[in-house]
Short mmCIF file of C-alpha atoms and ligand atoms in Angstrom, two decimals:
data_model
loop_
_atom_site.label_atom_id
_atom_site.label_comp_id
_atom_site.label_asym_id
_atom_site.label_seq_id
_atom_site.Cartn_x
_atom_site.Cartn_y
_atom_site.Cartn_z
CA MET A 1 22.92 -9.24 19.44
CA TYR A 2 26.17 -8.31 17.69
CA ASN A 3 29.01 -6.74 19.29
CA PHE A 4 29.32 -2.77 19.12
CA ASP A 5 30.98 0.39 19.90
CA PHE A 6 28.55 3.21 20.98
CA LYS A 7 29.88 6.77 21.69
CA ASN A 8 27.66 9.69 20.82
CA PRO A 9 29.46 13.06 21.99
CA VAL A 10 26.98 15.33 20.86
CA LYS A 11 25.52 17.69 23.56
CA ILE A 12 21.81 18.34 23.37
CA CYS A 13 20.28 21.36 24.60
CA PHE A 14 16.74 20.77 24.47
CA GLY A 15 13.49 23.01 25.28
CA LYS A 16 11.92 26.48 25.09
CA GLY A 17 14.43 29.43 25.33
CA GLN A 18 17.48 27.13 24.75
CA ILE A 19 18.83 29.30 21.86
CA THR A 20 20.20 31.72 24.39
CA LYS A 21 22.80 29.10 25.34
CA LEU A 22 24.58 29.74 22.13
CA SER A 23 26.47 32.55 24.69
CA LYS A 24 27.89 29.61 26.70
CA GLU A 25 28.10 26.85 24.17
CA LEU A 26 30.05 28.83 21.07
CA PRO A 27 33.99 29.20 21.82
CA ALA A 28 34.63 32.90 22.61
CA ASN A 29 37.95 33.13 20.86
CA LYS A 30 36.98 31.71 17.41
CA LYS A 31 36.00 33.23 14.06
CA ILE A 32 32.48 31.81 13.38
CA LEU A 33 30.74 31.08 10.04
CA LEU A 34 26.93 31.38 10.61
CA THR A 35 25.31 29.02 7.96
CA TYR A 36 21.73 29.19 6.84
CA GLY A 37 19.44 28.28 4.20
CA GLY A 38 16.74 30.06 2.04
CA GLY A 39 15.76 32.43 4.76
CA SER A 40 12.90 31.04 6.94
CA ILE A 41 15.05 31.82 10.14
CA PHE A 42 14.52 35.43 9.52
CA LYS A 43 10.74 34.92 9.12
CA ASN A 44 10.31 32.97 12.32
CA GLY A 45 12.65 34.93 14.69
CA VAL A 46 15.26 32.10 15.18
CA TYR A 47 17.63 34.54 13.53
CA ASP A 48 17.03 37.30 15.79
CA GLN A 49 17.26 34.90 18.86
CA VAL A 50 20.81 33.73 17.51
CA LYS A 51 21.82 37.28 16.83
CA ALA A 52 20.97 38.08 20.49
CA ALA A 53 22.76 35.19 21.97
CA THR A 54 26.06 35.66 19.94
CA GLN A 55 26.32 39.54 20.49
CA GLY A 56 30.16 40.65 20.50
CA MET A 57 31.14 37.49 18.56
CA ASP A 58 33.33 37.40 15.60
CA ILE A 59 30.59 36.05 13.08
CA VAL A 60 30.52 35.92 9.16
CA GLU A 61 27.35 34.47 7.53
CA PHE A 62 26.92 32.30 4.57
CA GLY A 63 23.21 31.77 3.45
CA GLY A 64 21.50 30.43 0.45
CA ILE A 65 22.11 26.49 1.32
CA GLU A 66 19.38 24.67 -0.44
CA PRO A 67 17.18 21.70 0.49
CA ASN A 68 19.28 18.74 -0.49
CA PRO A 69 22.33 20.80 -0.36
CA HIS A 70 24.26 21.36 -3.55
CA TYR A 71 28.01 20.84 -3.47
CA GLU A 72 28.40 23.66 -5.83
CA THR A 73 26.97 26.03 -3.26
CA LEU A 74 28.92 24.08 -0.38
CA MET A 75 32.32 24.90 -2.23
CA LYS A 76 31.53 28.60 -2.11
CA ALA A 77 31.19 28.43 1.54
CA VAL A 78 34.53 26.47 1.77
CA GLU A 79 36.07 29.44 -0.20
CA VAL A 80 34.81 32.12 2.36
CA VAL A 81 35.87 29.65 5.27
CA LYS A 82 39.38 29.87 3.69
CA ASN A 83 39.38 33.32 2.83
CA GLU A 84 37.99 34.75 5.99
CA LYS A 85 40.15 32.18 8.48
CA ILE A 86 36.90 30.67 10.00
CA ASP A 87 37.43 28.11 12.58
CA TYR A 88 34.18 27.32 13.64
CA LEU A 89 30.85 26.64 11.99
CA LEU A 90 27.30 27.23 13.52
CA ALA A 91 24.52 25.67 11.36
CA VAL A 92 21.07 27.37 11.61
CA GLY A 93 18.33 25.69 10.03
CA GLY A 94 17.13 22.12 8.71
CA GLY A 95 18.84 18.90 8.01
CA SER A 96 20.15 20.21 4.64
CA VAL A 97 21.69 23.63 6.12
CA LEU A 98 23.57 21.04 8.75
CA ASP A 99 24.38 18.51 6.35
CA GLY A 100 26.19 21.20 4.12
CA THR A 101 27.72 22.43 7.00
CA LYS A 102 29.30 18.95 7.79
CA PHE A 103 30.41 18.87 4.20
CA ILE A 104 32.04 22.48 4.59
CA ALA A 105 33.56 21.45 7.48
CA ALA A 106 35.25 18.36 6.16
CA ALA A 107 36.02 19.98 2.80
CA ALA A 108 37.71 23.02 4.17
CA LEU A 109 40.46 20.72 5.69
CA TYR A 110 40.62 17.88 2.87
CA GLU A 111 43.85 17.68 1.19
CA GLY A 112 43.15 15.92 -1.64
CA ASP A 113 42.48 16.84 -5.19
CA ASP A 114 38.67 17.04 -5.51
CA PRO A 115 36.50 17.51 -2.28
CA TRP A 116 33.81 15.30 -4.09
CA ASP A 117 35.71 12.16 -3.28
CA ILE A 118 34.50 12.85 0.16
CA CYS A 119 30.99 11.70 -1.03
CA ALA A 120 31.90 9.84 -4.22
CA LYS A 121 34.67 7.54 -2.46
CA ARG A 122 33.47 7.36 0.49
CA SER A 123 34.42 3.91 0.88
CA GLU A 124 37.94 4.79 0.53
CA ILE A 125 38.21 8.27 2.34
CA ILE A 126 37.68 8.38 5.91
CA VAL A 127 37.15 12.04 7.01
CA THR A 128 39.17 12.31 10.15
CA GLU A 129 39.49 16.04 10.24
CA ALA A 130 36.95 18.73 10.23
CA LEU A 131 36.11 21.89 11.59
CA PRO A 132 34.20 22.08 14.84
CA ILE A 133 30.34 22.48 14.15
CA GLY A 134 27.58 23.80 16.32
CA ALA A 135 23.79 23.36 15.43
CA VAL A 136 20.50 25.06 16.27
CA ILE A 137 18.15 22.61 14.29
CA THR A 138 14.81 24.13 13.04
CA LEU A 139 13.12 21.03 11.36
CA PRO A 140 12.80 17.79 13.01
CA ALA A 141 13.39 14.93 10.71
CA THR A 142 16.80 13.88 9.91
CA GLY A 143 18.54 13.27 13.33
CA SER A 144 21.57 15.19 11.52
CA GLU A 145 21.82 17.15 14.52
CA MET A 146 23.09 14.29 16.61
CA ASN A 147 24.98 11.98 14.25
CA GLY A 148 27.90 12.19 11.75
CA ASN A 149 25.89 11.89 8.36
CA SER A 150 25.72 14.37 5.63
CA VAL A 151 24.14 14.00 2.34
CA VAL A 152 25.06 16.23 -0.51
CA THR A 153 23.72 17.00 -4.07
CA ARG A 154 25.96 17.55 -7.14
CA VAL A 155 23.99 19.27 -9.46
CA SER A 156 26.01 19.14 -12.57
CA THR A 157 25.74 15.41 -12.45
CA GLN A 158 22.43 14.65 -10.72
CA GLU A 159 24.02 12.70 -8.10
CA LYS A 160 22.83 12.61 -4.28
CA LEU A 161 25.60 10.90 -2.19
CA ALA A 162 26.23 10.59 1.42
CA PHE A 163 29.50 10.42 3.60
CA GLY A 164 29.66 9.84 7.39
CA SER A 165 32.50 10.76 9.93
CA THR A 166 32.53 11.28 13.83
CA ALA A 167 34.44 14.10 13.09
CA VAL A 168 31.57 16.15 11.73
CA MET A 169 29.18 15.16 14.81
CA PRO A 170 28.21 18.89 16.17
CA GLN A 171 29.84 19.68 19.30
CA PHE A 172 26.25 20.54 20.47
CA SER A 173 22.85 20.93 19.14
CA ILE A 174 20.04 23.36 20.21
CA LEU A 175 16.69 21.66 19.86
CA ASP A 176 13.78 24.26 20.83
CA PRO A 177 10.52 22.85 19.90
CA GLU A 178 9.14 26.16 19.44
CA VAL A 179 10.98 26.52 15.81
CA ILE A 180 8.32 24.05 14.86
CA PHE A 181 5.54 26.69 15.26
CA SER A 182 6.46 28.11 11.76
CA LEU A 183 6.83 25.06 9.66
CA PRO A 184 4.47 24.49 6.68
CA ASP A 185 2.35 21.20 6.67
CA ARG A 186 4.66 20.01 3.89
CA GLN A 187 7.81 19.69 6.31
CA VAL A 188 6.11 18.38 9.42
CA ALA A 189 4.70 15.71 7.24
CA ASN A 190 7.96 15.21 5.84
CA GLY A 191 9.76 14.89 9.15
CA VAL A 192 7.32 12.46 10.35
CA VAL A 193 7.52 10.21 7.59
CA ASP A 194 11.80 10.66 7.65
CA ALA A 195 11.98 9.66 11.11
CA PHE A 196 9.57 6.78 10.68
CA VAL A 197 11.51 5.27 8.02
CA HIS A 198 14.83 6.14 9.67
CA VAL A 199 13.34 3.52 12.38
CA MET A 200 12.34 1.00 10.03
CA GLU A 201 15.72 1.10 8.40
CA GLN A 202 17.25 -0.17 11.63
CA TYR A 203 14.12 -2.23 12.61
CA LEU A 204 12.57 -3.94 9.74
CA THR A 205 15.29 -6.36 9.00
CA PHE A 206 15.62 -9.93 10.57
CA PRO A 207 15.57 -10.70 14.31
CA ALA A 208 18.77 -10.51 16.14
CA ASP A 209 17.72 -11.42 19.43
CA ALA A 210 17.72 -7.76 20.58
CA PRO A 211 14.17 -7.23 22.13
CA LEU A 212 15.48 -3.80 23.82
CA GLN A 213 16.49 -2.26 20.22
CA ASP A 214 13.25 -3.55 19.03
CA ARG A 215 11.09 -1.81 21.80
CA PHE A 216 13.05 1.39 21.43
CA ALA A 217 12.11 1.46 17.92
CA GLU A 218 8.39 0.51 18.51
CA GLY A 219 8.39 3.37 21.10
CA ILE A 220 9.66 5.53 18.54
CA LEU A 221 7.25 4.63 15.74
CA HIS A 222 4.03 4.73 18.26
CA THR A 223 5.31 8.11 19.32
CA LEU A 224 5.59 9.47 16.03
CA ILE A 225 2.00 8.16 14.94
CA GLU A 226 0.27 9.57 17.93
CA GLU A 227 2.17 13.02 18.12
CA GLY A 228 2.69 13.65 14.38
CA PRO A 229 -0.99 14.25 13.63
CA LYS A 230 -1.32 16.51 16.67
CA VAL A 231 1.43 18.78 15.47
CA LEU A 232 -0.19 18.93 11.98
CA ALA A 233 -3.44 19.85 13.74
CA ASP A 234 -2.14 22.24 15.95
CA ARG A 235 1.30 23.86 15.36
CA GLN A 236 1.07 25.74 18.50
CA ASN A 237 0.96 22.50 20.73
CA TYR A 238 4.30 22.86 22.40
CA GLU A 239 3.99 19.37 24.25
CA ALA A 240 3.49 17.53 20.81
CA ALA A 241 6.24 19.82 19.34
CA ALA A 242 8.79 18.43 21.87
CA ASN A 243 7.86 14.91 21.56
CA PHE A 244 7.92 14.89 17.69
CA MET A 245 11.35 16.86 18.00
CA TRP A 246 12.83 14.33 20.37
CA SER A 247 11.63 11.30 18.46
CA ALA A 248 13.12 12.32 15.28
CA THR A 249 16.57 12.82 16.89
CA MET A 250 16.24 9.44 18.81
CA ALA A 251 15.60 7.79 15.24
CA LEU A 252 18.88 8.45 14.07
CA ASN A 253 21.65 9.01 16.54
CA GLY A 254 23.13 5.54 16.45
CA LEU A 255 21.30 4.19 19.96
CA ILE A 256 18.64 2.02 18.24
CA GLY A 257 20.71 0.55 15.52
CA MET A 258 23.28 -0.62 17.97
CA GLY A 259 24.14 -4.75 17.79
CA VAL A 260 21.44 -4.96 15.22
CA PRO A 261 21.43 -5.34 11.40
CA GLN A 262 20.47 -2.44 9.50
CA ASP A 263 18.95 -1.99 5.99
CA TRP A 264 19.26 1.67 4.47
CA GLY A 265 17.96 0.41 1.00
CA THR A 266 15.12 2.53 1.13
CA HIS A 267 17.10 5.57 1.46
CA MET A 268 19.64 4.49 -1.25
CA ILE A 269 17.00 4.19 -3.74
CA GLY A 270 14.97 7.12 -2.35
CA HIS A 271 17.79 9.59 -2.85
CA GLU A 272 18.01 8.30 -6.55
CA LEU A 273 14.69 9.68 -7.04
CA THR A 274 15.64 13.16 -5.21
CA ALA A 275 18.82 13.06 -7.54
CA TYR A 276 16.55 12.89 -11.04
CA HIS A 277 13.33 14.50 -10.08
CA GLY A 278 14.07 16.63 -7.09
CA ILE A 279 11.21 14.78 -4.98
CA ASP A 280 11.63 15.52 -1.20
CA HIS A 281 13.65 13.31 0.30
CA ALA A 282 10.86 11.86 2.93
CA ARG A 283 8.41 11.82 0.06
CA THR A 284 11.01 9.24 -1.76
CA LEU A 285 10.94 7.22 1.11
CA ALA A 286 7.03 6.92 1.23
CA ILE A 287 7.23 5.70 -2.24
CA VAL A 288 10.11 3.16 -1.82
CA LEU A 289 9.33 1.55 1.68
CA PRO A 290 6.05 -0.21 0.64
CA GLY A 291 7.70 -1.64 -2.32
CA MET A 292 10.51 -2.75 -0.27
CA MET A 293 8.36 -4.41 2.35
CA HIS A 294 6.42 -6.24 -0.51
CA ILE A 295 9.43 -7.42 -2.71
CA ARG A 296 11.29 -8.62 0.60
CA ARG A 297 8.20 -10.00 2.27
CA LYS A 298 9.95 -13.37 2.90
CA GLU A 299 13.57 -12.18 3.78
CA LYS A 300 11.89 -9.63 6.15
CA GLN A 301 8.95 -11.71 7.10
CA ASP A 302 9.60 -12.11 10.97
CA LYS A 303 10.02 -8.20 11.51
CA ILE A 304 7.05 -7.41 9.11
CA LEU A 305 4.90 -9.47 11.24
CA GLN A 306 5.99 -8.23 14.56
CA TYR A 307 5.87 -4.55 13.27
CA GLY A 308 2.17 -5.21 12.22
CA GLU A 309 1.00 -6.85 15.49
CA ARG A 310 2.97 -4.40 17.73
CA ILE A 311 2.18 -1.39 16.16
CA TRP A 312 -1.03 -1.79 13.94
CA ASN A 313 -2.61 -4.65 16.00
CA ILE A 314 -2.61 -7.21 12.83
CA SER A 315 -2.75 -10.61 14.24
CA GLU A 316 -5.18 -12.29 12.03
CA GLY A 317 -5.01 -14.13 8.74
CA SER A 318 -2.10 -16.00 6.72
CA VAL A 319 1.09 -14.81 6.72
CA ASP A 320 0.66 -13.23 3.31
CA GLU A 321 -2.43 -11.57 4.26
CA ARG A 322 -1.09 -10.13 7.23
CA ILE A 323 2.08 -8.65 5.45
CA ASP A 324 -0.27 -7.17 3.02
CA GLN A 325 -2.50 -5.60 5.75
CA THR A 326 0.58 -4.36 7.48
CA ILE A 327 1.71 -2.58 3.96
CA GLN A 328 -1.55 -0.96 3.66
CA LYS A 329 -1.66 0.31 7.32
CA THR A 330 1.88 1.69 6.52
CA ILE A 331 0.65 3.46 3.11
CA ALA A 332 -2.42 4.63 4.99
CA PHE A 333 -0.33 6.25 7.51
CA PHE A 334 1.75 8.10 5.36
CA GLU A 335 -1.24 9.10 3.27
CA SER A 336 -3.07 10.40 6.16
CA VAL A 337 -0.01 12.99 7.02
CA GLY A 338 -0.39 13.95 3.43
CA ILE A 339 2.12 12.37 1.59
CA LYS A 340 1.65 10.19 -1.73
CA THR A 341 3.28 6.92 -2.13
CA THR A 342 3.42 6.13 -5.82
CA LEU A 343 5.49 7.01 -8.60
CA PRO A 344 2.55 8.37 -10.60
CA ASP A 345 1.81 10.33 -7.85
CA TYR A 346 4.90 12.37 -8.45
CA GLU A 347 4.69 12.08 -12.43
CA VAL A 348 7.92 10.33 -12.49
CA PRO A 349 8.34 8.58 -15.79
CA ASN A 350 8.66 4.63 -16.12
CA SER A 351 11.99 5.35 -17.77
CA THR A 352 13.58 6.61 -14.47
CA ILE A 353 13.12 2.91 -12.96
CA GLU A 354 16.09 1.99 -15.86
CA LYS A 355 18.01 4.79 -15.10
CA ILE A 356 18.08 4.09 -11.44
CA THR A 357 18.91 0.59 -12.09
CA ASN A 358 21.60 1.10 -14.49
CA ARG A 359 23.15 3.44 -11.96
CA PHE A 360 23.21 0.62 -9.50
CA GLU A 361 24.59 -1.53 -12.07
CA GLU A 362 27.53 0.70 -13.00
CA ARG A 363 28.45 1.32 -9.33
CA GLY A 364 28.31 -2.79 -8.95
CA MET A 365 26.66 -2.32 -5.68
CA LYS A 366 24.21 -4.47 -3.82
CA ILE A 367 22.37 -2.70 -0.91
CA GLY A 368 20.09 -4.14 2.07
CA GLU A 369 20.82 -5.63 5.38
CA LYS A 370 22.02 -8.77 3.60
CA VAL A 371 23.74 -6.65 0.96
CA ASP A 372 21.72 -8.80 -1.82
CA ILE A 373 19.47 -6.23 -3.39
CA GLY A 374 20.60 -5.48 -6.96
CA PRO A 375 19.20 -4.07 -9.95
CA LYS A 376 16.53 -6.70 -10.81
CA GLU A 377 15.31 -6.36 -7.13
CA ILE A 378 15.42 -2.37 -7.28
CA GLN A 379 13.63 -2.49 -10.35
CA ALA A 380 10.80 -4.95 -8.81
CA ILE A 381 10.52 -2.51 -5.90
CA LEU A 382 9.95 0.54 -8.22
CA GLU A 383 7.85 -1.35 -10.37
CA ASP A 384 5.52 -2.34 -7.45
CA ARG A 385 5.20 1.77 -6.71
CA LEU A 386 3.64 2.38 -10.50
O1 LIG B 1 16.03 26.89 3.56
P1 LIG B 1 15.01 27.62 4.65
O2 LIG B 1 14.63 29.06 3.99
O3 LIG B 1 15.62 27.57 5.85
O4 LIG B 1 13.67 26.74 4.49
C1 LIG B 1 13.86 25.14 4.67
C2 LIG B 1 13.25 24.25 3.77
O5 LIG B 1 12.80 25.21 2.67
C3 LIG B 1 12.49 24.92 5.58
N1 LIG B 1 12.54 25.32 6.83
C4 LIG B 1 13.19 24.71 7.76
N2 LIG B 1 13.00 24.99 9.25
C5 LIG B 1 12.01 25.76 9.05
C6 LIG B 1 11.57 25.99 7.79
N3 LIG B 1 10.48 26.52 7.31
C7 LIG B 1 9.89 27.19 8.11
N4 LIG B 1 9.95 27.25 9.61
C8 LIG B 1 11.29 26.22 10.24
N5 LIG B 1 11.33 26.23 11.36
O6 LIG B 1 12.17 23.61 5.34
C9 LIG B 1 12.78 23.43 4.30
C10 LIG B 1 13.15 21.79 4.06
O7 LIG B 1 14.25 22.06 4.67
P2 LIG B 1 15.52 20.71 4.65
O8 LIG B 1 16.78 21.02 5.62
O9 LIG B 1 15.75 20.58 3.42
O10 LIG B 1 14.60 19.66 5.35
P3 LIG B 1 15.25 18.49 6.22
O11 LIG B 1 15.38 18.81 7.64
O12 LIG B 1 14.11 17.44 5.99
O13 LIG B 1 16.47 17.93 5.53
C11 LIG B 1 16.56 17.25 4.16
C12 LIG B 1 17.84 16.93 3.77
O14 LIG B 1 18.64 15.81 4.80
C13 LIG B 1 19.01 14.82 4.31
C14 LIG B 1 18.17 14.51 3.11
O15 LIG B 1 18.50 13.67 2.15
C15 LIG B 1 17.89 15.97 2.67
O16 LIG B 1 19.27 16.14 1.67
N6 LIG B 1 19.21 13.77 5.43
C16 LIG B 1 19.93 13.69 6.08
C17 LIG B 1 20.27 12.83 7.01
C18 LIG B 1 21.38 13.03 8.12
N7 LIG B 1 22.15 13.79 8.25
O17 LIG B 1 21.37 12.24 8.89
C19 LIG B 1 19.36 11.69 6.81
C20 LIG B 1 18.55 11.61 6.18
O18 LIG B 1 17.85 10.29 5.71
C21 LIG B 1 18.18 12.35 5.06
O19 LIG B 1 18.85 11.55 3.88
ZN1 LIG B 2 16.05 10.04 5.74
#
């Protein structure tokens, strides 16, 4: 196992009725910006619960943060923060609202010339200061409620880039599984697959003699495989909703990735598919991961075999046969929750492959747990999904 430092200061308030805790968790003397998305919170009663719990507090509202939050929109919120002298942010929504709010929190205090550099120059610019954030998460998927990551899309340049900082970790996050009751099938499926692939990015690499992390990861995968379909079948099943919600948070709050190699190549390639074609984040992962497993079958062999055996009971046949079966099982799981897994399924033209590989070429960056996946390999991974 590698050395690591681990600190996760996010307070989680989990369970039915926990939105009332806002009255205690929010500071009384601050001016708060309540951020939200396209309006789901008005239809499912979350907004009313938030208003009831924050009576008497000084709150300004900013709505309209899109899925894959737009830099252009977030900069309008930064203006509001400055004009209204906001000193606390409350995100109420899915991962996009929370990621967007993290960017607002950092951009509002950023002293450089161009706030986009927070994402574009993430390796040079370390965000150390941000406005404090609280969150009510309404969609289990990203883990954003318990991490310091944010992914932002710049529409004008078709770029989707991330930044990460402990300064934008929420001070608290409220997770009430009842918010799931109003989620459409599409978003439940997205959440299951996104959380599943978050685990895979931290697990499906090479052995690092970390059996506890492996079993944490496998526990989350098993739980998602068991509970995800229950949530899809019955949106009012509170216990299934609770287990799904906690699994999604645990998949990306840092714990399972401590002391082990991490990949994130599937995400990096997937973000390009969203940037060019607007495909839902989770769906891009369902396209790329099988290609990643196929093209990296040698480098990832030991962990693919372990995953196949422990998650899908695959133990018979040659190494290549077992790997093929394991990839097929993974594809079948994604399809079983209603998520297609090839590029033609999303009408992505072949020319996009070249555009994506060119981008990685220009950035001069390699990805993956061994930082050895370059444009050629990315091309092969995507061509595998035609
Ligand atoms: O905008 P509203 O009206 O609220 O509707 C949203 C949106 O249309 C709707 N929704 C959310 N909660 C709902 C609901 N509808 C009914 N009932 C509810 N309770 O769902 C739609 C999708 O929401 P969005 O926030 O975009 O989804 P998700 O949570 O999957 O977030 C995706 C974004 O997170 C980024 C992705 O790249 C993408 O931009 N990620 C963030 C990560 C992180 N911070 O660690 C890691 C991930 O890998 C991911 O990259
Ligand atoms: Zn993801």
